[in-house]
Tab-separated table of C-alpha atoms in Angstrom:
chain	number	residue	atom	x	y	z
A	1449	UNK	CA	19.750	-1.617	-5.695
A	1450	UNK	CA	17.196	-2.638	-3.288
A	1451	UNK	CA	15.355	0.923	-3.185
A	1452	UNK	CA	16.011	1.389	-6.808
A	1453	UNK	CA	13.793	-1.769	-7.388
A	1454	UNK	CA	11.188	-0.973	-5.295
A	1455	UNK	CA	11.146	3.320	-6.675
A	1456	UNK	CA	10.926	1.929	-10.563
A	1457	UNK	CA	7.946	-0.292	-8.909
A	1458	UNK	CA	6.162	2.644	-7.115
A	1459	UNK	CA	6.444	5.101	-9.953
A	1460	UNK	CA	5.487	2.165	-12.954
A	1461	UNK	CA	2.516	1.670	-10.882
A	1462	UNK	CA	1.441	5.145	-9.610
A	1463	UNK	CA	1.743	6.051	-13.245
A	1464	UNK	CA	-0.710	3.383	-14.545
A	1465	UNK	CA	-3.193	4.397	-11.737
A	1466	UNK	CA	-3.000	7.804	-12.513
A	1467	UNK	CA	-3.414	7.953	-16.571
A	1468	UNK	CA	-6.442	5.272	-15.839
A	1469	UNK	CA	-7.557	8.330	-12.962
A	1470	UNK	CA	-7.349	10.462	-15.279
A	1471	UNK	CA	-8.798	8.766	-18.273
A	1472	UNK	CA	-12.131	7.861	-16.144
A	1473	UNK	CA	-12.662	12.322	-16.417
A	1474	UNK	CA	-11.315	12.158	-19.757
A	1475	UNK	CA	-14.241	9.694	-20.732
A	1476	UNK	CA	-17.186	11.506	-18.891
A	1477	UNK	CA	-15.964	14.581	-20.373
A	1478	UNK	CA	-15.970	13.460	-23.694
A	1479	UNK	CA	-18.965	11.681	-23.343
A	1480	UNK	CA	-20.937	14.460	-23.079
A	1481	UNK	CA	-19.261	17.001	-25.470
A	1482	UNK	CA	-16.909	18.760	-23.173
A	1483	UNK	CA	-13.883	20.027	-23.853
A	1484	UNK	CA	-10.263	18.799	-22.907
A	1485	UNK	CA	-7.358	21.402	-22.991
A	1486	UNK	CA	-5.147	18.904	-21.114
A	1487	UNK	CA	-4.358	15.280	-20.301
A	1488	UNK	CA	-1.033	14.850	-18.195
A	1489	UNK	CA	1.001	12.199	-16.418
A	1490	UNK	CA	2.944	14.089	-14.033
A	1491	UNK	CA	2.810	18.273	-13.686
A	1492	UNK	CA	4.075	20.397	-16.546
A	1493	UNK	CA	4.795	23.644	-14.128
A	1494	UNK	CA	6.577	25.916	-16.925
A	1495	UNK	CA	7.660	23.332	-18.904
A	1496	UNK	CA	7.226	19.543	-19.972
A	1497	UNK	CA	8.880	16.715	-20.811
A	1498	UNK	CA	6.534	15.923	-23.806
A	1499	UNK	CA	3.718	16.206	-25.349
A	1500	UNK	CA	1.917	16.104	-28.825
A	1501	UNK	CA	-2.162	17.740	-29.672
A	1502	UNK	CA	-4.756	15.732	-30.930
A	1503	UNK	CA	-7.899	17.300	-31.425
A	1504	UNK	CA	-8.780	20.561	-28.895
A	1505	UNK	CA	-6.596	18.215	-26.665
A	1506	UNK	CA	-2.643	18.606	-25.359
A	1507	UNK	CA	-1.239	15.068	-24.319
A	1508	UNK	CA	1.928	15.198	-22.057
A	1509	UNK	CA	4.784	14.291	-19.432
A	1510	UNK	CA	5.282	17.188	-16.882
A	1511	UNK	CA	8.653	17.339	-14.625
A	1512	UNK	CA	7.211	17.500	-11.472
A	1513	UNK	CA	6.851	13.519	-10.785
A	1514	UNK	CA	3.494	14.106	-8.300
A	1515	UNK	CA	0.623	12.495	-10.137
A	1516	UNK	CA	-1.550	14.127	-12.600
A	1517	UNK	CA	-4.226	15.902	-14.389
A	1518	UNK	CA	-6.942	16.770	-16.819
A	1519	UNK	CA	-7.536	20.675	-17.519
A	1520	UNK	CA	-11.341	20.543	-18.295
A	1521	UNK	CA	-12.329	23.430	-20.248
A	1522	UNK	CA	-14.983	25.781	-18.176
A	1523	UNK	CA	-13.995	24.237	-15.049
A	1524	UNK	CA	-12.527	26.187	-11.622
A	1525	UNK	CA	-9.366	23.443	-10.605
A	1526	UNK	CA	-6.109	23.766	-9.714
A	1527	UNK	CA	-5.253	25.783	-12.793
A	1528	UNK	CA	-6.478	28.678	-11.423
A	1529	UNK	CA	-7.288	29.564	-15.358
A	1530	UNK	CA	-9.474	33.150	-14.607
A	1531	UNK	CA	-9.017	34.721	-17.456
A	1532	UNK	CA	-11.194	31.962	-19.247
A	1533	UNK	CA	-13.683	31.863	-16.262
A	1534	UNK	CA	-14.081	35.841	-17.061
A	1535	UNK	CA	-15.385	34.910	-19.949
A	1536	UNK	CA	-19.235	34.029	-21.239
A	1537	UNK	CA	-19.791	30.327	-20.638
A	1538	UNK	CA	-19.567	28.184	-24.002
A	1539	UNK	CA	-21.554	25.051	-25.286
A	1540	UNK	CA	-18.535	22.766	-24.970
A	1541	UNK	CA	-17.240	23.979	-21.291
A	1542	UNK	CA	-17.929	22.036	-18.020
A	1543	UNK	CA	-19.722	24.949	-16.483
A	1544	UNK	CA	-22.332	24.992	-19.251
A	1545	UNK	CA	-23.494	20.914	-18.840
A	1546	UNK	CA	-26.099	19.984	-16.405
A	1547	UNK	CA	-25.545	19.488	-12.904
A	1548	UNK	CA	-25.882	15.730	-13.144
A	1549	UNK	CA	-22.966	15.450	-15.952
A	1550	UNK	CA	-20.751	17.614	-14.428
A	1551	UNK	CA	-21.258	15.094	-11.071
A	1552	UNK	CA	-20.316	11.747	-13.423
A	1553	UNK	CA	-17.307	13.441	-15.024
A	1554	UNK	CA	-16.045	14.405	-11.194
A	1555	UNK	CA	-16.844	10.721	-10.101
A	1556	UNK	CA	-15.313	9.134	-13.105
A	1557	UNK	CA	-11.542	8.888	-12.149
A	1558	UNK	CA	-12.544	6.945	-8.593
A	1559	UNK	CA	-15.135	5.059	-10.665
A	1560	UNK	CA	-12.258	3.390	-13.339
A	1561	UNK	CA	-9.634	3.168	-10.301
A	1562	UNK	CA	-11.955	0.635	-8.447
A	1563	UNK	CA	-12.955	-0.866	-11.338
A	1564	UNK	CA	-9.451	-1.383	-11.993
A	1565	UNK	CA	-8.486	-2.900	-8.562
A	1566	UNK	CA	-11.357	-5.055	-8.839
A	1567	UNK	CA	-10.228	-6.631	-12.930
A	1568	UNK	CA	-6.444	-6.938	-11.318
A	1569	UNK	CA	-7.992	-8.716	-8.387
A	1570	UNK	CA	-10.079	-10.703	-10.150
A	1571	UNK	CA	-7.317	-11.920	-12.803
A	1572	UNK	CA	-4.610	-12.446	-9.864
A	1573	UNK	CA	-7.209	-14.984	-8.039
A	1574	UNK	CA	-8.170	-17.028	-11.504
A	1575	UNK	CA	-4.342	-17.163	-12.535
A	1576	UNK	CA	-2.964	-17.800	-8.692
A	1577	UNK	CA	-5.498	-18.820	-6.524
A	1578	UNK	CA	-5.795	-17.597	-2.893
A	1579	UNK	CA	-2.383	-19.257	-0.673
A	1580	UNK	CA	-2.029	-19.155	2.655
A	1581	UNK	CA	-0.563	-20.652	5.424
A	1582	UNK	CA	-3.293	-20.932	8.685
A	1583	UNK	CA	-1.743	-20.326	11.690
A	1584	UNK	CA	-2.568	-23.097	13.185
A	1585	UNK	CA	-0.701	-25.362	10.560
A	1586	UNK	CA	2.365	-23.431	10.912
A	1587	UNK	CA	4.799	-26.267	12.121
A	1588	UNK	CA	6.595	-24.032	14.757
A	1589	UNK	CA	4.008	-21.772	15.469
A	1590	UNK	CA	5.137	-17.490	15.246
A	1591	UNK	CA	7.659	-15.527	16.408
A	1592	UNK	CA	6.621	-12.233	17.732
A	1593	UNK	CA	7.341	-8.877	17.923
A	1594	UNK	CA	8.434	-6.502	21.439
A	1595	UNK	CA	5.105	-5.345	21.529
A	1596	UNK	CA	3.381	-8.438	21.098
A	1597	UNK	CA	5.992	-10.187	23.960
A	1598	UNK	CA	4.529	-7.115	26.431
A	1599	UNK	CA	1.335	-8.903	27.148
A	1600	UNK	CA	2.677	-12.162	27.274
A	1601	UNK	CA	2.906	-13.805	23.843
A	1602	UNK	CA	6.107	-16.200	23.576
A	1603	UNK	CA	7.796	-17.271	20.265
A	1604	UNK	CA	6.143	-20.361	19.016
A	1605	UNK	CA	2.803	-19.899	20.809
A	1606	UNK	CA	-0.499	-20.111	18.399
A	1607	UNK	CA	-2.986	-17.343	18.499
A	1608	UNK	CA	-5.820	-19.044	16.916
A	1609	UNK	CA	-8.623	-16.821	18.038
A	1610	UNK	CA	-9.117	-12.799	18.066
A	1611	UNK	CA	-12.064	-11.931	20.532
A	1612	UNK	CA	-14.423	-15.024	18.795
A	1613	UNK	CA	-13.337	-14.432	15.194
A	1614	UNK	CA	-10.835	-17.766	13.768
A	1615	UNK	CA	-7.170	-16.296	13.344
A	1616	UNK	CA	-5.678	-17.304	9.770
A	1617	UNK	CA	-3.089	-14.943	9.005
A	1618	UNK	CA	-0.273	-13.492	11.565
A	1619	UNK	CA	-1.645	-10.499	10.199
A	1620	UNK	CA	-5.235	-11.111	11.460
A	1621	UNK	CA	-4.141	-10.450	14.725
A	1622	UNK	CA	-3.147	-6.853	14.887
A	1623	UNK	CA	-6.165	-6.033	12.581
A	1624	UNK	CA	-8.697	-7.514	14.650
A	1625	UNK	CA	-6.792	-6.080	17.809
A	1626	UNK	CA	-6.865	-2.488	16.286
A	1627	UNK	CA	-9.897	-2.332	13.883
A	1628	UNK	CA	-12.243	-4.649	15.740
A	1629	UNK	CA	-11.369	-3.867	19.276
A	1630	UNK	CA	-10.716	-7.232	20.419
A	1631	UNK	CA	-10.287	-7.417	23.958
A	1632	UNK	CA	-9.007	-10.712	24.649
A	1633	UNK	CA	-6.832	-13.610	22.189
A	1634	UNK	CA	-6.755	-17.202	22.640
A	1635	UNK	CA	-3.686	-18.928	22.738
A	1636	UNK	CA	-1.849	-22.321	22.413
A	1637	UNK	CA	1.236	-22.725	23.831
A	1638	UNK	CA	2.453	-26.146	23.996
A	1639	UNK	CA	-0.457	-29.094	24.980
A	1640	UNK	CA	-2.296	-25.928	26.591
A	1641	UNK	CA	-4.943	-23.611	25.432
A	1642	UNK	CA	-5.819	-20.335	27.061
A	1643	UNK	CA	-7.016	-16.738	26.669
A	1644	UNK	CA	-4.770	-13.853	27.102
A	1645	UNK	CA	-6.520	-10.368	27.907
A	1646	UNK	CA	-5.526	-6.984	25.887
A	1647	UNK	CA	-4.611	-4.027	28.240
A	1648	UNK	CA	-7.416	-1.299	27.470
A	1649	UNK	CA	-4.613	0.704	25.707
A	1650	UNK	CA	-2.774	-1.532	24.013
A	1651	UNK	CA	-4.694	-0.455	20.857
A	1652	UNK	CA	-2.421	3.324	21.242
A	1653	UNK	CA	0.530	1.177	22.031
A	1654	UNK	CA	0.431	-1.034	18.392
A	1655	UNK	CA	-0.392	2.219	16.642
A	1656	UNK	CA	3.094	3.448	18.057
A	1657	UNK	CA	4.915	0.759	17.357
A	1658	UNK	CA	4.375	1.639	13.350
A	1659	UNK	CA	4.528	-0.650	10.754
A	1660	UNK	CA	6.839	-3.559	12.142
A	1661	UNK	CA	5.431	-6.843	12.371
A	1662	UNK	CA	3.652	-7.996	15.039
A	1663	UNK	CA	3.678	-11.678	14.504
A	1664	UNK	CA	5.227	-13.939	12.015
A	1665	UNK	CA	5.531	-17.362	10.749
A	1666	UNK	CA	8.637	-19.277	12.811
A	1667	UNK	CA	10.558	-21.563	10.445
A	1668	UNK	CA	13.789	-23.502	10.775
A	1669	UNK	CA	16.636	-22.068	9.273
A	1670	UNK	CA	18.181	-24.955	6.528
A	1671	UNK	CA	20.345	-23.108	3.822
A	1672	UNK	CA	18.736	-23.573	0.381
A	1673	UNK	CA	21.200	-21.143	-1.439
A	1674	UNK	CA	24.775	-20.269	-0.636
A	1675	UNK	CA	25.551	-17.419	-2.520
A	1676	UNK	CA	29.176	-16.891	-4.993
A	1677	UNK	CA	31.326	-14.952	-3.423
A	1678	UNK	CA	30.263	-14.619	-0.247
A	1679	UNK	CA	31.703	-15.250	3.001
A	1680	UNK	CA	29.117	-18.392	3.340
A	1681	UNK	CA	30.902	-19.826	0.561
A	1682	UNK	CA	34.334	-19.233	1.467
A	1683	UNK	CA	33.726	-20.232	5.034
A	1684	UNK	CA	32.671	-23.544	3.870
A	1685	UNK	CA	28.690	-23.183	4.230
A	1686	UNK	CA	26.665	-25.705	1.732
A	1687	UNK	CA	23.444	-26.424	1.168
A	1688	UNK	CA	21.076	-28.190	3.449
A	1689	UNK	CA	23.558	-27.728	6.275
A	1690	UNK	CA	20.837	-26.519	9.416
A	1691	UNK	CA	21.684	-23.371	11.421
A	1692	UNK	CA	22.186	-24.050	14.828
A	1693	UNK	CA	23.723	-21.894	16.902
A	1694	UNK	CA	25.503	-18.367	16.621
A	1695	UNK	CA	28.553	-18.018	18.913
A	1696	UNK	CA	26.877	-20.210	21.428
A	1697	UNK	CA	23.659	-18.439	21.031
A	1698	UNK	CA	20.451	-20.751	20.087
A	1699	UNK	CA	19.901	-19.496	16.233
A	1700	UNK	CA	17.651	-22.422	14.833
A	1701	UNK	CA	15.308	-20.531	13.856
A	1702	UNK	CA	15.214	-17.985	11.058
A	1703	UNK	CA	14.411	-15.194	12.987
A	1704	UNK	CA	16.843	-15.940	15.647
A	1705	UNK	CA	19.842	-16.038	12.869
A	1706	UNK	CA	18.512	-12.641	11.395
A	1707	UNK	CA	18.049	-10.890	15.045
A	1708	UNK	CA	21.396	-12.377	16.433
A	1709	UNK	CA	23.450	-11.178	13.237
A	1710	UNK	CA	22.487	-8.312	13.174
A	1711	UNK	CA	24.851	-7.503	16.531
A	1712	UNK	CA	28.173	-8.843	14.422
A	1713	UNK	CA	28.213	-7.163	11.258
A	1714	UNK	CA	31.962	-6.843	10.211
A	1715	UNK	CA	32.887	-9.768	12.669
A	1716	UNK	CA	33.633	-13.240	12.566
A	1717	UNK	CA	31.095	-15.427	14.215
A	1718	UNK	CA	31.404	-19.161	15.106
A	1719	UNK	CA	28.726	-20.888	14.033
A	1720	UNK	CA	27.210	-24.731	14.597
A	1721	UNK	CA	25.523	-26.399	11.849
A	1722	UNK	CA	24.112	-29.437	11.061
A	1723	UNK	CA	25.279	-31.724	8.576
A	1724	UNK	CA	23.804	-34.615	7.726
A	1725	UNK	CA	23.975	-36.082	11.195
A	1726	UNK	CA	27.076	-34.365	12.135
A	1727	UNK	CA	27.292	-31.037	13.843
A	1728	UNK	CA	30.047	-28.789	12.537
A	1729	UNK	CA	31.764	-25.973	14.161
A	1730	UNK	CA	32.556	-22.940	10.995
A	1731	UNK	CA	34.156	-19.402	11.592
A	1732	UNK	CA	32.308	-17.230	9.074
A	1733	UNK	CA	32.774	-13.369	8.564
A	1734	UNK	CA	29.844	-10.879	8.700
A	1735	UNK	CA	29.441	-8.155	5.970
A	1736	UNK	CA	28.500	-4.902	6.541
A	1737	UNK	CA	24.948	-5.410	6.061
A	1738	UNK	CA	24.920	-8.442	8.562
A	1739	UNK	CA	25.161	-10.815	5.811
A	1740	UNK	CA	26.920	-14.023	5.349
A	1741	UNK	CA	25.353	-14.642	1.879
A	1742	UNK	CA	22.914	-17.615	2.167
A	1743	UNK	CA	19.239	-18.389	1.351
A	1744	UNK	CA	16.992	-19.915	3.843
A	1745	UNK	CA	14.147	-22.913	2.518
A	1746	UNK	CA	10.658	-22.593	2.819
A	1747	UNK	CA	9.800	-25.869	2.745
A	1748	UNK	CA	8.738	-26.660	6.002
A	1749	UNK	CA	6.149	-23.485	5.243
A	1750	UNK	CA	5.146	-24.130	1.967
A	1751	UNK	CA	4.110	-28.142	2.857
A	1752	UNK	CA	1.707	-27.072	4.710
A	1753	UNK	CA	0.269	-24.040	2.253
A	1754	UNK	CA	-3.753	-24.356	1.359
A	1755	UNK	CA	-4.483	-22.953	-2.029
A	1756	UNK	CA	-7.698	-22.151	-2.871
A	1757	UNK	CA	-8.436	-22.227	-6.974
A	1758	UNK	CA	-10.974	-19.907	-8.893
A	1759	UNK	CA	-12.282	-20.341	-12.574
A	1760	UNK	CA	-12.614	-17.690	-14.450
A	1761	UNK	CA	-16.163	-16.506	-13.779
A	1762	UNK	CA	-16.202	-17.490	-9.969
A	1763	UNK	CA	-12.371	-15.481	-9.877
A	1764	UNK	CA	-14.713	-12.268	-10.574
A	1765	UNK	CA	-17.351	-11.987	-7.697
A	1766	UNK	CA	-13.964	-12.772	-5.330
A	1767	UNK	CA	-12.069	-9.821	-6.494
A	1768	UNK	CA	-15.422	-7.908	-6.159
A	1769	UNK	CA	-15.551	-9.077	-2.107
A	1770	UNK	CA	-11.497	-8.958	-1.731
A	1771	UNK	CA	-12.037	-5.066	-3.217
A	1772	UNK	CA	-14.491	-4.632	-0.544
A	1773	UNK	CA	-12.605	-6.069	2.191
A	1774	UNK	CA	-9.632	-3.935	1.262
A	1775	UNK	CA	-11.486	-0.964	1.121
A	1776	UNK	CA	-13.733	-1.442	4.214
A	1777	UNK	CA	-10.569	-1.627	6.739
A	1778	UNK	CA	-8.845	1.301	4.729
A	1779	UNK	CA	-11.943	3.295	5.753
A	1780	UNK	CA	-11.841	1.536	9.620
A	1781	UNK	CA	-8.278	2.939	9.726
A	1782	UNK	CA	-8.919	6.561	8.441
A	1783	UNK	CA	-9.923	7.345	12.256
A	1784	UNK	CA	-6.823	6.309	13.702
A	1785	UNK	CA	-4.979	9.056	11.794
A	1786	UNK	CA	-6.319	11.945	14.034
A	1787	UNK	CA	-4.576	10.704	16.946
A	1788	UNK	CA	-1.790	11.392	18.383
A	1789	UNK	CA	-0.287	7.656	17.605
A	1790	UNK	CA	-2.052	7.526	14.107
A	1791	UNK	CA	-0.489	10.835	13.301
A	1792	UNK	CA	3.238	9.913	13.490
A	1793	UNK	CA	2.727	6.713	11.462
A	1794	UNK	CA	1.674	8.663	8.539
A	1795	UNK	CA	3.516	8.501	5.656
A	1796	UNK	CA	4.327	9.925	2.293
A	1797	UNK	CA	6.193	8.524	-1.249
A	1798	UNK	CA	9.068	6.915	1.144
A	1799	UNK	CA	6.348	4.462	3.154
A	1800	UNK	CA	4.094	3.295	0.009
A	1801	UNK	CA	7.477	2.442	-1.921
A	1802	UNK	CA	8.294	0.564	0.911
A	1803	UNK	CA	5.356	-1.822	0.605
A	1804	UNK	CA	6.735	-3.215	-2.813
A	1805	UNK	CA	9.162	-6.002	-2.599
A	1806	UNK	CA	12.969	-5.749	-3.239
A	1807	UNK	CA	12.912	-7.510	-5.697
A	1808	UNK	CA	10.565	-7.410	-9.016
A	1809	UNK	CA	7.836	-9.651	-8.623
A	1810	UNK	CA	5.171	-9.221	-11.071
A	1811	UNK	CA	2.140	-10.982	-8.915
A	1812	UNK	CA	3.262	-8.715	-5.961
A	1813	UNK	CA	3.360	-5.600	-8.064
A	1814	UNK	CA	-0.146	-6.084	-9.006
A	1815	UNK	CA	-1.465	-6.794	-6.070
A	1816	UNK	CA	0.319	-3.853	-4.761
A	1817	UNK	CA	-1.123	-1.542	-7.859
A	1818	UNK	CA	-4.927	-3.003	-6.832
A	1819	UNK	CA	-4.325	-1.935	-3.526
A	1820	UNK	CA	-3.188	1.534	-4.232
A	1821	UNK	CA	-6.224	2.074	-6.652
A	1822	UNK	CA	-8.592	1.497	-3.653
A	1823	UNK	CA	-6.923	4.041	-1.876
A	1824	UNK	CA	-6.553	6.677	-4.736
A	1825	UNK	CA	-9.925	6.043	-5.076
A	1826	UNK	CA	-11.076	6.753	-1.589
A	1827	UNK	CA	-8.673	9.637	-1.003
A	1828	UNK	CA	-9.839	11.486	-4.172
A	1829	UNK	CA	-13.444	10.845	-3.464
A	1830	UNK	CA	-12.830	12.749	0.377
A	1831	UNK	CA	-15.106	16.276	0.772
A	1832	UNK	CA	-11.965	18.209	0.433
A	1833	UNK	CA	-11.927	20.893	-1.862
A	1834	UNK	CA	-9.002	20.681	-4.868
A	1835	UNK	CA	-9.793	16.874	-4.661
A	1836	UNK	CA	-12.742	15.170	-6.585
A	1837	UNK	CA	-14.666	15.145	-3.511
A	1838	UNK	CA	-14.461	18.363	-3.133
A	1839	UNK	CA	-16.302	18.967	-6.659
A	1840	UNK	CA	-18.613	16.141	-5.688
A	1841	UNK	CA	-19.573	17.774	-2.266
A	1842	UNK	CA	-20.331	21.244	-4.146
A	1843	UNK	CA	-22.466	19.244	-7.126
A	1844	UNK	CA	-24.640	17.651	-4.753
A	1845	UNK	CA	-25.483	20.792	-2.698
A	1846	UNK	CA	-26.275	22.846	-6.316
A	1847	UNK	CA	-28.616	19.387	-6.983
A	1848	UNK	CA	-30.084	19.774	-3.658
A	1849	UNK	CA	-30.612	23.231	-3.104
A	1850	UNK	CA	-30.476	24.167	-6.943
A	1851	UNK	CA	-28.389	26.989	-6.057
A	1852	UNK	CA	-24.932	26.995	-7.742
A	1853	UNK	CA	-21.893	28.080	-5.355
A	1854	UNK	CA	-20.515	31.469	-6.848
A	1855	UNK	CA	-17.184	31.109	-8.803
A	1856	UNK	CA	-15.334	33.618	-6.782
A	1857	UNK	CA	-16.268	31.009	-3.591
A	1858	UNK	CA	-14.989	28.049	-5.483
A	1859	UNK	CA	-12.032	29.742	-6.551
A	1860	UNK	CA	-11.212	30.119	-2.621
A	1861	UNK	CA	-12.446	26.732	-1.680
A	1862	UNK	CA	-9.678	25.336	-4.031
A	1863	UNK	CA	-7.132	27.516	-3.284
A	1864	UNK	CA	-8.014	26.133	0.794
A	1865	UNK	CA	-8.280	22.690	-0.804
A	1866	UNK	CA	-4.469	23.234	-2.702
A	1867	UNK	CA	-3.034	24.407	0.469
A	1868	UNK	CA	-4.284	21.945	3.002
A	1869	UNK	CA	-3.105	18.860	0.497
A	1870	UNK	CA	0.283	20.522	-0.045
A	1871	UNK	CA	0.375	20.666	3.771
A	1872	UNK	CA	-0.247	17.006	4.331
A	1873	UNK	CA	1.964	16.257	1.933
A	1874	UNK	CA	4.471	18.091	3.304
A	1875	UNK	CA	3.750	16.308	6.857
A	1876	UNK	CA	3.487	12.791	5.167
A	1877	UNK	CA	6.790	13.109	3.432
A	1878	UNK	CA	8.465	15.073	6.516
A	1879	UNK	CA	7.161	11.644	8.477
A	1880	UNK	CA	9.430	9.500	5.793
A	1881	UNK	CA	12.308	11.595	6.422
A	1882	UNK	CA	12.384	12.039	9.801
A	1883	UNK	CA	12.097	8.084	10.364
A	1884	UNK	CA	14.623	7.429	8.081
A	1885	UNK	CA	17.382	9.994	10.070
A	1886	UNK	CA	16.143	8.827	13.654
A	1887	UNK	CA	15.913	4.845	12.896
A	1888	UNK	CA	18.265	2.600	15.051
């Protein structure tokens, strides 16, 4: 059910993104008298799903669930349409409008996607706010991953600075470790503060480790919810018993519980909790999925939560900087992809559905969906022929050099373009698939 969840999430929200892609073309286009054959969700290779004509213009659905186009009439895409390129140029065709038309209706789809991550940023800060939890108000500090515990961080130690920049987030610290080259974190452990160097290639080492977490927030584990049905129940669980230990193992802490469990799925495990003041011995069966079917409270997080509240018109120039900031690392990252680290951690339709929750959460989904708009945006708007900044890229040298490339050598530099995305593709995807058969 989980993955279910989070596909219907990634395809709702690659759709919206791509019709609004789309429709920033479909705008330019028909702003300056140029014809639209085409405007599909999805491919229609042979055959669609539906569609309905309006004007010179077919709307669809295609079959082939990988995104979406315009067919611009006059225009040398992934169509391949010759036989109308064969023919003498018309008033209403994209080849026929000046240079510096033909450049806004290339640039309009990544002009409407950031627009549109910057209105769904803007809206999520006036209605929510900005929450967080700093680090250094977390009550029992983070828990940390293998990688981090290699160069000396312990569970429950504070990292409050990265090189001289203020750590607020657990996820500040692997950015500023790999985008900013930070070379040294402080740290407080206990009634002590000191600074912990960063092994020269540590930065290779994170990049390996993918996309688990380096650092978290620790938090006692005190049942909220004990699920019907489930062994929790039946063993006698309730709520606001605390977790203590797991078969004499320490397991106070909700990351100890979830690491510990995960060793006794389909076994009974003799756990301590407390009750009141009482500390109770319960055998409790593990499911499958190392379950036992409880909730844990985040209340000793969410006392200690700063929210930071927008109005309406000071929400807007927020989103505008939160855009930025989002977009700005995306772009500090794009290096790390041609090595050999980088390379491995790509990943296809598998690894962005992953970043969506399991379950439906409409203020995650959004801020998902404004996330992946600043990325469609900057991926389309990459010198790479087939893509829009591959069109872009060819404008600007006909503006420059007014020399217009010949048609037979843009029909080859898409054909390059088509077979070098279909090949990363191919890669990003294979990356999903062979994770998912070689995971632990």
């Amino acid at each position: 059910m989980d993955i279910l969840i989070k596909a219907a999430q990634l395809i709702l929200s690659l759709s919206i993104l791509v019709i609004l892609h789309e429709f920033g073309h479909f705008f330019f286009a028909r702003l300056f008298n140029t014809r639209v054959e085409k405007f599909y969700l999805f491919f229609d290779a042979w055959f669609s799903l539906f569609k309905f004509k309006k004007g010179d213009t077919e709307y669809g659905i295609g079959w082939i669930p990988l995104g979406g186009y315009v067919k611009i009439s006059g225009m040398i895409d992934e169509s391949m349409d010759k036989e109308q390129m064969a023919q003498e140029p018309q008033p209403w065709e994209f080849r026929s409008k000046p240079a510096w038309q033909r450049l806004l209706i290339m640039v309009g789809g990544v002009v409407v996607n950031f627009i549109v991550a910057i209105i769904i940023f803007w809206m999520l800060l006036y209605v929510n706010g900005e929450q967080f939890l700093p680090v250094k108000n977390a009550p029992f500090g983070l828990y940390y991953s293998e990688v981090a515990h290699e160069i000396g961080l312990q569970d429950g130690d504070y990292v409050l600075k990265a090189g001289d920049i203020e750590i607020q987030t657990p996820n500040d610290i692997v950015k500023h470790i790999i985008l900013e080259d930070c070379k040294i974190l402080t740290v407080k452990r206990g009634d002590s503060v000191f600074t912990l160097p960063i092994p020269a290639d540590y930065k290779s080492t994170l990049i390996a480790s993918g996309r688990k977490s380096f650092a978290n927030y620790r938090m006692s584990f005190v049942v909220d919810t004990v699920l019907n049905g489930m062994n929790a129940q039946e063993a006698g669980i309730i709520e606001n018993d605390s977790i203590v230990s797991i078969n004499g193992e320490p397991a106070g802490f909700y990351n100890q519980f979830v690491s510990i469990i995960e060793n006794y799925k389909d076994k009974t495990i003799d756990l301590v909790v407390k009750r009141d003041t009482a500390l109770v011995a319960i055998a409790c069966k593990v499911n499958s999925n190392g379950q036992i079917g409880v909730r844990a409270k985040l209340g000793s997080l969410t006392s200690n939560v700063e929210t930071v509240e927008y109005g309406f018109f000071e929400a807007f120039p927020a989103g505008v900087i939160k855009g930025s900031t989002v977009l700005v690392e995306y772009v500090k990252q794009l290096p790390l992809i041609f090595t050999k680290e980088g390379a491995k951690q790509i990943g296809g339709f598998g690894t962005i559905g992953s970043l969506f929750p399991a379950t439906w959460d409409w203020t995650a989904f959004w801020s998902m969906t404004a996330f992946l708009s600043i990325i469609l945006a900057f991926m389309n708007i990459l010198p790479i022929p087939a893509l829009d900044g591959g069109h872009v890229m060819f404008l600007l040298y006909e503006i420059i050099t007014r020399r217009k490339p010949s048609e037979k050598f843009m029909e080859y530099a898409q054909i390059a373009g088509m077979v070098l995305l279909l090949g990363l593709l191919i890669f990003a995807n294979g990356n999903d698939l062979f994770r998912m058969f070689t995971k632990n």
